[in-house]
Amino acid sequence: MLEVIRQGQIGGGESHLLDLIYFLDKEKIDPICLSFSDGEMISRLKQMGITCYVIDTQKPFDMGVQRQIVKLIQKENVQLVHAHGSRAASNVLYPVRELHLPFVYTVHGWSFHDDQSFLIKKLRGWSEKLICHYANQVICVSESNKNTGREVFGLKNAIVIENGVNLEKFNPDRSFKNMRQEFGFSDSDFIVGFIARCTKQKNPLVFLTALEKAHAKNPSIKGLFVGEGDMDEEVDAYIQQHQMSSYLYRSPFRTDVPDLLHSIDVYCLPSLWEGLSIALLEAMAMRKAIIATPTDGTKEVISHQKNGYIVSFDDVSALANAINAFHEDTSLMKRCSESARLFVSERFNAKRVADSVISVYSRIVSS
């Protein structure tokens, strides 16, 4: 079984893959991983004893790596290929077609979205349609994600297997390190967390602007920003220009995410698009109140003022107001955080996700 993903650094899709491989029945399935960059995810998989390959490329369809992928598949006697995300899928489509191998495609958010130009969105929609056409099975991580594909290019042959969380790891009732002291926060500070990749998709500048407004109204409101990506320079420049370092702790990627989540009061994710954010589910599992935008999967898990706040895209004032609302009404925050934990624990278990994916593999191979 070849599991293919775009990058080796840990993001939502990579966390999903780590949990999937961890819970796979190794007596039935021998997983091998291919990534197009190295990183922490690859290191963790190797520690688990998983064979990993890294072929460096940042291109969505790189003719220069196609023969390498074909040789890898032949060398390892791969019987089934599972691509996670459009970048991975576009680079393995030719090899699986040439070798006549069955192919599963999990959509972790479509590559097209509304802020793109008409031509770019059209081209990406066509690309997704092509990938889905040749996949033996398309897996969407939310019903909204599936509906979007159906509306944009007539998606067929798709099922929904929602993302899951390792509830043993993200258990708010176990012991944690005191991260507040490390970050220079006091127990009385109200900490708003942004723990995600620092990319346009996650909209980090909107988070920073909203935090700035909320802090101006309530100085005890402070921020924790953990993540890195192609917007690092813009984010660092904004923090410096607006003199936010006194109330915002900025860190690159870290592996101790449960400890980080334990240290904050509210988790904020103002994304422009998502399939179903695993980081969001992890924060909910850790009994955190949520502030997020109405992306595909988020609309299905966040009920406004029941387990979090839904704010409009790019609406800095609404985001700042939601932060202040949780700060001023601790009973509301507690109700939302308890509801968030209960919701995730009942529905989003990573073991259940792995069992569902195994059923897909078994059906395709046996047929």
PDB file of N, CA, C and O in Angstrom, residues 224-293:
ATOM      1  N   LEU A 224      -1.084  33.469  21.013  1.00  0.00           N
ATOM      2  CA  LEU A 224      -0.061  32.461  20.747  1.00  0.00           C
ATOM      3  C   LEU A 224      -0.159  32.087  19.273  1.00  0.00           C
ATOM      4  O   LEU A 224      -1.199  31.602  18.816  1.00  0.00           O
ATOM      5  N   PHE A 225       0.904  32.346  18.519  1.00  0.00           N
ATOM      6  CA  PHE A 225       0.937  32.081  17.080  1.00  0.00           C
ATOM      7  C   PHE A 225       2.008  31.027  16.827  1.00  0.00           C
ATOM      8  O   PHE A 225       3.198  31.300  16.955  1.00  0.00           O
ATOM      9  N   VAL A 226       1.585  29.808  16.453  1.00  0.00           N
ATOM     10  CA  VAL A 226       2.522  28.713  16.212  1.00  0.00           C
ATOM     11  C   VAL A 226       2.314  28.183  14.798  1.00  0.00           C
ATOM     12  O   VAL A 226       1.215  27.745  14.446  1.00  0.00           O
ATOM     13  N   GLY A 227       3.364  28.203  14.010  1.00  0.00           N
ATOM     14  CA  GLY A 227       3.282  27.694  12.646  1.00  0.00           C
ATOM     15  C   GLY A 227       4.259  28.416  11.749  1.00  0.00           C
ATOM     16  O   GLY A 227       4.788  29.474  12.100  1.00  0.00           O
ATOM     17  N   GLU A 228       4.501  27.835  10.588  1.00  0.00           N
ATOM     18  CA  GLU A 228       5.399  28.458   9.627  1.00  0.00           C
ATOM     19  C   GLU A 228       4.920  28.152   8.219  1.00  0.00           C
ATOM     20  O   GLU A 228       4.126  27.230   8.000  1.00  0.00           O
ATOM     21  N   GLY A 229       5.383  28.953   7.267  1.00  0.00           N
ATOM     22  CA  GLY A 229       4.955  28.755   5.892  1.00  0.00           C
ATOM     23  C   GLY A 229       5.408  29.904   5.015  1.00  0.00           C
ATOM     24  O   GLY A 229       6.280  30.697   5.388  1.00  0.00           O
ATOM     25  N   ASP A 230       4.786  30.040   3.841  1.00  0.00           N
ATOM     26  CA  ASP A 230       5.260  31.024   2.873  1.00  0.00           C
ATOM     27  C   ASP A 230       4.859  32.461   3.210  1.00  0.00           C
ATOM     28  O   ASP A 230       5.223  33.393   2.487  1.00  0.00           O
ATOM     29  N   MET A 231       4.115  32.666   4.305  1.00  0.00           N
ATOM     30  CA  MET A 231       3.781  34.029   4.731  1.00  0.00           C
ATOM     31  C   MET A 231       4.573  34.451   5.974  1.00  0.00           C
ATOM     32  O   MET A 231       4.228  35.450   6.621  1.00  0.00           O
ATOM     33  N   ASP A 232       5.629  33.725   6.303  1.00  0.00           N
ATOM     34  CA  ASP A 232       6.409  34.045   7.503  1.00  0.00           C
ATOM     35  C   ASP A 232       6.912  35.483   7.510  1.00  0.00           C
ATOM     36  O   ASP A 232       6.821  36.185   8.523  1.00  0.00           O
ATOM     37  N   GLU A 233       7.461  35.940   6.397  1.00  0.00           N
ATOM     38  CA  GLU A 233       8.032  37.285   6.352  1.00  0.00           C
ATOM     39  C   GLU A 233       6.950  38.345   6.554  1.00  0.00           C
ATOM     40  O   GLU A 233       7.160  39.320   7.293  1.00  0.00           O
ATOM     41  N   GLU A 234       5.791  38.163   5.921  1.00  0.00           N
ATOM     42  CA  GLU A 234       4.688  39.128   6.083  1.00  0.00           C
ATOM     43  C   GLU A 234       4.198  39.162   7.526  1.00  0.00           C
ATOM     44  O   GLU A 234       3.941  40.233   8.082  1.00  0.00           O
ATOM     45  N   VAL A 235       4.068  37.990   8.123  1.00  0.00           N
ATOM     46  CA  VAL A 235       3.596  37.907   9.506  1.00  0.00           C
ATOM     47  C   VAL A 235       4.594  38.551  10.455  1.00  0.00           C
ATOM     48  O   VAL A 235       4.213  39.361  11.331  1.00  0.00           O
ATOM     49  N   ASP A 236       5.875  38.237  10.302  1.00  0.00           N
ATOM     50  CA  ASP A 236       6.894  38.818  11.181  1.00  0.00           C
ATOM     51  C   ASP A 236       6.946  40.331  11.031  1.00  0.00           C
ATOM     52  O   ASP A 236       7.114  41.065  12.022  1.00  0.00           O
ATOM     53  N   ALA A 237       6.799  40.816   9.785  1.00  0.00           N
ATOM     54  CA  ALA A 237       6.822  42.261   9.548  1.00  0.00           C
ATOM     55  C   ALA A 237       5.624  42.943  10.215  1.00  0.00           C
ATOM     56  O   ALA A 237       5.755  44.021  10.813  1.00  0.00           O
ATOM     57  N   TYR A 238       4.461  42.307  10.132  1.00  0.00           N
ATOM     58  CA  TYR A 238       3.255  42.884  10.748  1.00  0.00           C
ATOM     59  C   TYR A 238       3.422  42.961  12.270  1.00  0.00           C
ATOM     60  O   TYR A 238       3.105  43.981  12.893  1.00  0.00           O
ATOM     61  N   ILE A 239       3.925  41.892  12.864  1.00  0.00           N
ATOM     62  CA  ILE A 239       4.116  41.864  14.321  1.00  0.00           C
ATOM     63  C   ILE A 239       5.077  42.962  14.764  1.00  0.00           C
ATOM     64  O   ILE A 239       4.835  43.668  15.759  1.00  0.00           O
ATOM     65  N   GLN A 240       6.153  43.158  13.990  1.00  0.00           N
ATOM     66  CA  GLN A 240       7.140  44.173  14.333  1.00  0.00           C
ATOM     67  C   GLN A 240       6.575  45.583  14.144  1.00  0.00           C
ATOM     68  O   GLN A 240       6.708  46.445  15.021  1.00  0.00           O
ATOM     69  N   GLN A 241       5.927  45.823  13.011  1.00  0.00           N
ATOM     70  CA  GLN A 241       5.399  47.153  12.706  1.00  0.00           C
ATOM     71  C   GLN A 241       4.314  47.581  13.694  1.00  0.00           C
ATOM     72  O   GLN A 241       4.190  48.757  14.025  1.00  0.00           O
ATOM     73  N   HIS A 242       3.531  46.608  14.174  1.00  0.00           N
ATOM     74  CA  HIS A 242       2.426  46.933  15.073  1.00  0.00           C
ATOM     75  C   HIS A 242       2.785  46.694  16.537  1.00  0.00           C
ATOM     76  O   HIS A 242       1.904  46.751  17.405  1.00  0.00           O
ATOM     77  N   GLN A 243       4.054  46.420  16.797  1.00  0.00           N
ATOM     78  CA  GLN A 243       4.575  46.299  18.160  1.00  0.00           C
ATOM     79  C   GLN A 243       3.724  45.338  19.010  1.00  0.00           C
ATOM     80  O   GLN A 243       3.282  45.660  20.104  1.00  0.00           O
ATOM     81  N   MET A 244       3.544  44.132  18.475  1.00  0.00           N
ATOM     82  CA  MET A 244       2.698  43.140  19.126  1.00  0.00           C
ATOM     83  C   MET A 244       3.482  42.160  20.006  1.00  0.00           C
ATOM     84  O   MET A 244       2.876  41.331  20.691  1.00  0.00           O
ATOM     85  N   SER A 245       4.808  42.253  19.980  1.00  0.00           N
ATOM     86  CA  SER A 245       5.612  41.240  20.671  1.00  0.00           C
ATOM     87  C   SER A 245       5.396  41.222  22.182  1.00  0.00           C
ATOM     88  O   SER A 245       5.703  40.222  22.838  1.00  0.00           O
ATOM     89  N   SER A 246       4.862  42.312  22.751  1.00  0.00           N
ATOM     90  CA  SER A 246       4.635  42.347  24.196  1.00  0.00           C
ATOM     91  C   SER A 246       3.438  41.501  24.624  1.00  0.00           C
ATOM     92  O   SER A 246       3.317  41.135  25.798  1.00  0.00           O
ATOM     93  N   TYR A 247       2.549  41.193  23.671  1.00  0.00           N
ATOM     94  CA  TYR A 247       1.376  40.396  24.022  1.00  0.00           C
ATOM     95  C   TYR A 247       1.114  39.241  23.047  1.00  0.00           C
ATOM     96  O   TYR A 247       0.060  38.610  23.080  1.00  0.00           O
ATOM     97  N   LEU A 248       2.083  38.949  22.187  1.00  0.00           N
ATOM     98  CA  LEU A 248       1.956  37.828  21.253  1.00  0.00           C
ATOM     99  C   LEU A 248       3.249  37.023  21.263  1.00  0.00           C
ATOM    100  O   LEU A 248       4.334  37.582  21.077  1.00  0.00           O
ATOM    101  N   TYR A 249       3.122  35.711  21.478  1.00  0.00           N
ATOM    102  CA  TYR A 249       4.286  34.821  21.384  1.00  0.00           C
ATOM    103  C   TYR A 249       4.233  34.125  20.040  1.00  0.00           C
ATOM    104  O   TYR A 249       3.245  33.467  19.709  1.00  0.00           O
ATOM    105  N   ARG A 250       5.307  34.283  19.259  1.00  0.00           N
ATOM    106  CA  ARG A 250       5.384  33.714  17.911  1.00  0.00           C
ATOM    107  C   ARG A 250       6.399  32.582  17.909  1.00  0.00           C
ATOM    108  O   ARG A 250       7.531  32.738  18.376  1.00  0.00           O
ATOM    109  N   SER A 251       5.994  31.423  17.369  1.00  0.00           N
ATOM    110  CA  SER A 251       6.886  30.265  17.334  1.00  0.00           C
ATOM    111  C   SER A 251       6.741  29.557  15.999  1.00  0.00           C
ATOM    112  O   SER A 251       5.646  29.508  15.422  1.00  0.00           O
ATOM    113  N   PRO A 252       7.827  28.975  15.483  1.00  0.00           N
ATOM    114  CA  PRO A 252       7.695  28.100  14.314  1.00  0.00           C
ATOM    115  C   PRO A 252       6.995  26.805  14.712  1.00  0.00           C
ATOM    116  O   PRO A 252       6.565  26.643  15.863  1.00  0.00           O
ATOM    117  N   PHE A 253       6.902  25.895  13.776  1.00  0.00           N
ATOM    118  CA  PHE A 253       6.232  24.614  14.023  1.00  0.00           C
ATOM    119  C   PHE A 253       6.782  23.911  15.256  1.00  0.00           C
ATOM    120  O   PHE A 253       7.988  23.910  15.507  1.00  0.00           O
ATOM    121  N   ARG A 254       5.897  23.312  16.053  1.00  0.00           N
ATOM    122  CA  ARG A 254       6.278  22.529  17.226  1.00  0.00           C
ATOM    123  C   ARG A 254       5.527  21.198  17.201  1.00  0.00           C
ATOM    124  O   ARG A 254       4.450  21.087  16.601  1.00  0.00           O
ATOM    125  N   THR A 255       6.095  20.216  17.876  1.00  0.00           N
ATOM    126  CA  THR A 255       5.475  18.888  17.899  1.00  0.00           C
ATOM    127  C   THR A 255       4.573  18.674  19.109  1.00  0.00           C
ATOM    128  O   THR A 255       3.803  17.720  19.131  1.00  0.00           O
ATOM    129  N   ASP A 256       4.667  19.560  20.110  1.00  0.00           N
ATOM    130  CA  ASP A 256       3.908  19.363  21.354  1.00  0.00           C
ATOM    131  C   ASP A 256       2.544  20.053  21.303  1.00  0.00           C
ATOM    132  O   ASP A 256       2.192  20.833  22.190  1.00  0.00           O
ATOM    133  N   VAL A 257       1.770  19.739  20.271  1.00  0.00           N
ATOM    134  CA  VAL A 257       0.501  20.431  20.039  1.00  0.00           C
ATOM    135  C   VAL A 257      -0.493  20.255  21.191  1.00  0.00           C
ATOM    136  O   VAL A 257      -1.143  21.232  21.587  1.00  0.00           O
ATOM    137  N   PRO A 258      -0.657  19.063  21.782  1.00  0.00           N
ATOM    138  CA  PRO A 258      -1.585  18.963  22.921  1.00  0.00           C
ATOM    139  C   PRO A 258      -1.212  19.910  24.065  1.00  0.00           C
ATOM    140  O   PRO A 258      -2.100  20.527  24.675  1.00  0.00           O
ATOM    141  N   ASP A 259       0.072  20.052  24.362  1.00  0.00           N
ATOM    142  CA  ASP A 259       0.508  20.975  25.406  1.00  0.00           C
ATOM    143  C   ASP A 259       0.191  22.421  25.023  1.00  0.00           C
ATOM    144  O   ASP A 259      -0.217  23.222  25.870  1.00  0.00           O
ATOM    145  N   LEU A 260       0.385  22.748  23.756  1.00  0.00           N
ATOM    146  CA  LEU A 260       0.075  24.096  23.279  1.00  0.00           C
ATOM    147  C   LEU A 260      -1.412  24.394  23.428  1.00  0.00           C
ATOM    148  O   LEU A 260      -1.806  25.462  23.914  1.00  0.00           O
ATOM    149  N   LEU A 261      -2.236  23.451  23.000  1.00  0.00           N
ATOM    150  CA  LEU A 261      -3.683  23.650  23.091  1.00  0.00           C
ATOM    151  C   LEU A 261      -4.138  23.759  24.543  1.00  0.00           C
ATOM    152  O   LEU A 261      -5.048  24.537  24.856  1.00  0.00           O
ATOM    153  N   HIS A 262      -3.512  22.990  25.410  1.00  0.00           N
ATOM    154  CA  HIS A 262      -3.870  23.048  26.829  1.00  0.00           C
ATOM    155  C   HIS A 262      -3.613  24.445  27.402  1.00  0.00           C
ATOM    156  O   HIS A 262      -4.325  24.885  28.312  1.00  0.00           O
ATOM    157  N   SER A 263      -2.634  25.159  26.848  1.00  0.00           N
ATOM    158  CA  SER A 263      -2.228  26.447  27.418  1.00  0.00           C
ATOM    159  C   SER A 263      -3.121  27.612  26.998  1.00  0.00           C
ATOM    160  O   SER A 263      -3.037  28.694  27.579  1.00  0.00           O
ATOM    161  N   ILE A 264      -3.969  27.434  25.975  1.00  0.00           N
ATOM    162  CA  ILE A 264      -4.768  28.548  25.475  1.00  0.00           C
ATOM    163  C   ILE A 264      -6.203  28.472  25.996  1.00  0.00           C
ATOM    164  O   ILE A 264      -6.635  27.458  26.536  1.00  0.00           O
ATOM    165  N   ASP A 265      -6.933  29.575  25.816  1.00  0.00           N
ATOM    166  CA  ASP A 265      -8.339  29.623  26.211  1.00  0.00           C
ATOM    167  C   ASP A 265      -9.269  29.418  25.018  1.00  0.00           C
ATOM    168  O   ASP A 265     -10.303  28.766  25.134  1.00  0.00           O
ATOM    169  N   VAL A 266      -8.901  29.991  23.877  1.00  0.00           N
ATOM    170  CA  VAL A 266      -9.739  29.936  22.676  1.00  0.00           C
ATOM    171  C   VAL A 266      -8.854  29.628  21.478  1.00  0.00           C
ATOM    172  O   VAL A 266      -7.724  30.125  21.383  1.00  0.00           O
ATOM    173  N   TYR A 267      -9.367  28.800  20.565  1.00  0.00           N
ATOM    174  CA  TYR A 267      -8.640  28.479  19.338  1.00  0.00           C
ATOM    175  C   TYR A 267      -9.301  29.219  18.181  1.00  0.00           C
ATOM    176  O   TYR A 267     -10.521  29.183  18.011  1.00  0.00           O
ATOM    177  N   CYS A 268      -8.476  29.872  17.363  1.00  0.00           N
ATOM    178  CA  CYS A 268      -8.986  30.700  16.271  1.00  0.00           C
ATOM    179  C   CYS A 268      -8.448  30.202  14.935  1.00  0.00           C
ATOM    180  O   CYS A 268      -7.243  29.994  14.785  1.00  0.00           O
ATOM    181  N   LEU A 269      -9.335  30.015  13.958  1.00  0.00           N
ATOM    182  CA  LEU A 269      -8.925  29.554  12.624  1.00  0.00           C
ATOM    183  C   LEU A 269      -9.746  30.298  11.562  1.00  0.00           C
ATOM    184  O   LEU A 269     -10.806  29.835  11.145  1.00  0.00           O
ATOM    185  N   PRO A 270      -9.248  31.465  11.087  1.00  0.00           N
ATOM    186  CA  PRO A 270     -10.011  32.269  10.117  1.00  0.00           C
ATOM    187  C   PRO A 270      -9.732  31.893   8.657  1.00  0.00           C
ATOM    188  O   PRO A 270      -9.554  32.759   7.800  1.00  0.00           O
ATOM    189  N   SER A 271      -9.697  30.592   8.359  1.00  0.00           N
ATOM    190  CA  SER A 271      -9.291  30.103   7.033  1.00  0.00           C
ATOM    191  C   SER A 271     -10.198  30.624   5.921  1.00  0.00           C
ATOM    192  O   SER A 271     -11.389  30.901   6.126  1.00  0.00           O
ATOM    193  N   LEU A 272      -9.628  30.687   4.719  1.00  0.00           N
ATOM    194  CA  LEU A 272     -10.395  31.032   3.525  1.00  0.00           C
ATOM    195  C   LEU A 272     -11.032  29.798   2.895  1.00  0.00           C
ATOM    196  O   LEU A 272     -12.060  29.893   2.233  1.00  0.00           O
ATOM    197  N   TRP A 273     -10.404  28.647   3.067  1.00  0.00           N
ATOM    198  CA  TRP A 273     -10.993  27.390   2.591  1.00  0.00           C
ATOM    199  C   TRP A 273     -10.424  26.231   3.398  1.00  0.00           C
ATOM    200  O   TRP A 273      -9.315  26.295   3.899  1.00  0.00           O
ATOM    201  N   GLU A 274     -11.198  25.173   3.534  1.00  0.00           N
ATOM    202  CA  GLU A 274     -10.812  23.948   4.241  1.00  0.00           C
ATOM    203  C   GLU A 274     -11.651  22.794   3.716  1.00  0.00           C
ATOM    204  O   GLU A 274     -12.766  23.014   3.225  1.00  0.00           O
ATOM    205  N   GLY A 275     -11.114  21.561   3.819  1.00  0.00           N
ATOM    206  CA  GLY A 275     -11.949  20.379   3.655  1.00  0.00           C
ATOM    207  C   GLY A 275     -12.631  20.142   4.989  1.00  0.00           C
ATOM    208  O   GLY A 275     -13.805  20.443   5.186  1.00  0.00           O
ATOM    209  N   LEU A 276     -11.888  19.625   5.929  1.00  0.00           N
ATOM    210  CA  LEU A 276     -12.286  19.565   7.338  1.00  0.00           C
ATOM    211  C   LEU A 276     -10.990  19.630   8.136  1.00  0.00           C
ATOM    212  O   LEU A 276     -10.197  18.688   8.121  1.00  0.00           O
ATOM    213  N   SER A 277     -10.759  20.741   8.802  1.00  0.00           N
ATOM    214  CA  SER A 277      -9.492  20.988   9.476  1.00  0.00           C
ATOM    215  C   SER A 277      -9.284  20.042  10.650  1.00  0.00           C
ATOM    216  O   SER A 277     -10.072  20.034  11.602  1.00  0.00           O
ATOM    217  N   ILE A 278      -8.207  19.259  10.597  1.00  0.00           N
ATOM    218  CA  ILE A 278      -7.872  18.386  11.715  1.00  0.00           C
ATOM    219  C   ILE A 278      -7.421  19.213  12.909  1.00  0.00           C
ATOM    220  O   ILE A 278      -7.719  18.876  14.061  1.00  0.00           O
ATOM    221  N   ALA A 279      -6.707  20.316  12.663  1.00  0.00           N
ATOM    222  CA  ALA A 279      -6.289  21.191  13.761  1.00  0.00           C
ATOM    223  C   ALA A 279      -7.501  21.700  14.531  1.00  0.00           C
ATOM    224  O   ALA A 279      -7.475  21.805  15.769  1.00  0.00           O
ATOM    225  N   LEU A 280      -8.563  21.999  13.819  1.00  0.00           N
ATOM    226  CA  LEU A 280      -9.804  22.444  14.461  1.00  0.00           C
ATOM    227  C   LEU A 280     -10.386  21.340  15.347  1.00  0.00           C
ATOM    228  O   LEU A 280     -10.766  21.576  16.501  1.00  0.00           O
ATOM    229  N   LEU A 281     -10.417  20.115  14.815  1.00  0.00           N
ATOM    230  CA  LEU A 281     -10.947  18.986  15.585  1.00  0.00           C
ATOM    231  C   LEU A 281     -10.076  18.698  16.800  1.00  0.00           C
ATOM    232  O   LEU A 281     -10.587  18.352  17.876  1.00  0.00           O
ATOM    233  N   GLU A 282      -8.755  18.847  16.650  1.00  0.00           N
ATOM    234  CA  GLU A 282      -7.859  18.618  17.781  1.00  0.00           C
ATOM    235  C   GLU A 282      -8.120  19.627  18.892  1.00  0.00           C
ATOM    236  O   GLU A 282      -8.114  19.278  20.083  1.00  0.00           O
ATOM    237  N   ALA A 283      -8.337  20.891  18.514  1.00  0.00           N
ATOM    238  CA  ALA A 283      -8.639  21.919  19.514  1.00  0.00           C
ATOM    239  C   ALA A 283      -9.965  21.628  20.208  1.00  0.00           C
ATOM    240  O   ALA A 283     -10.093  21.790  21.432  1.00  0.00           O
ATOM    241  N   MET A 284     -10.953  21.178  19.456  1.00  0.00           N
ATOM    242  CA  MET A 284     -12.241  20.820  20.050  1.00  0.00           C
ATOM    243  C   MET A 284     -12.088  19.641  21.001  1.00  0.00           C
ATOM    244  O   MET A 284     -12.675  19.626  22.087  1.00  0.00           O
ATOM    245  N   ALA A 285     -11.279  18.648  20.586  1.00  0.00           N
ATOM    246  CA  ALA A 285     -11.040  17.486  21.446  1.00  0.00           C
ATOM    247  C   ALA A 285     -10.379  17.896  22.756  1.00  0.00           C
ATOM    248  O   ALA A 285     -10.604  17.272  23.801  1.00  0.00           O
ATOM    249  N   MET A 286      -9.583  18.965  22.706  1.00  0.00           N
ATOM    250  CA  MET A 286      -8.899  19.454  23.898  1.00  0.00           C
ATOM    251  C   MET A 286      -9.770  20.415  24.715  1.00  0.00           C
ATOM    252  O   MET A 286      -9.291  21.121  25.581  1.00  0.00           O
ATOM    253  N   ARG A 287     -11.060  20.424  24.410  1.00  0.00           N
ATOM    254  CA  ARG A 287     -12.048  21.191  25.169  1.00  0.00           C
ATOM    255  C   ARG A 287     -11.778  22.697  25.075  1.00  0.00           C
ATOM    256  O   ARG A 287     -11.760  23.418  26.064  1.00  0.00           O
ATOM    257  N   LYS A 288     -11.594  23.164  23.816  1.00  0.00           N
ATOM    258  CA  LYS A 288     -11.390  24.582  23.579  1.00  0.00           C
ATOM    259  C   LYS A 288     -12.570  25.167  22.807  1.00  0.00           C
ATOM    260  O   LYS A 288     -13.072  24.551  21.871  1.00  0.00           O
ATOM    261  N   ALA A 289     -12.978  26.352  23.215  1.00  0.00           N
ATOM    262  CA  ALA A 289     -13.979  27.084  22.440  1.00  0.00           C
ATOM    263  C   ALA A 289     -13.336  27.537  21.132  1.00  0.00           C
ATOM    264  O   ALA A 289     -12.143  27.844  21.081  1.00  0.00           O
ATOM    265  N   ILE A 290     -14.128  27.601  20.065  1.00  0.00           N
ATOM    266  CA  ILE A 290     -13.606  27.821  18.718  1.00  0.00           C
ATOM    267  C   ILE A 290     -14.165  29.106  18.123  1.00  0.00           C
ATOM    268  O   ILE A 290     -15.338  29.432  18.310  1.00  0.00           O
ATOM    269  N   ILE A 291     -13.304  29.811  17.392  1.00  0.00           N
ATOM    270  CA  ILE A 291     -13.752  30.900  16.514  1.00  0.00           C
ATOM    271  C   ILE A 291     -13.224  30.574  15.126  1.00  0.00           C
ATOM    272  O   ILE A 291     -12.010  30.432  14.936  1.00  0.00           O
ATOM    273  N   ALA A 292     -14.120  30.444  14.156  1.00  0.00           N
ATOM    274  CA  ALA A 292     -13.696  30.005  12.822  1.00  0.00           C
ATOM    275  C   ALA A 292     -14.607  30.582  11.755  1.00  0.00           C
ATOM    276  O   ALA A 292     -15.691  31.106  12.049  1.00  0.00           O
ATOM    277  N   THR A 293     -14.179  30.456  10.522  1.00  0.00           N
ATOM    278  CA  THR A 293     -14.941  30.914   9.370  1.00  0.00           C
ATOM    279  C   THR A 293     -15.735  29.754   8.763  1.00  0.00           C
ATOM    280  O   THR A 293     -15.393  28.588   8.973  1.00  0.00           O
TER     281      THR A 293
END
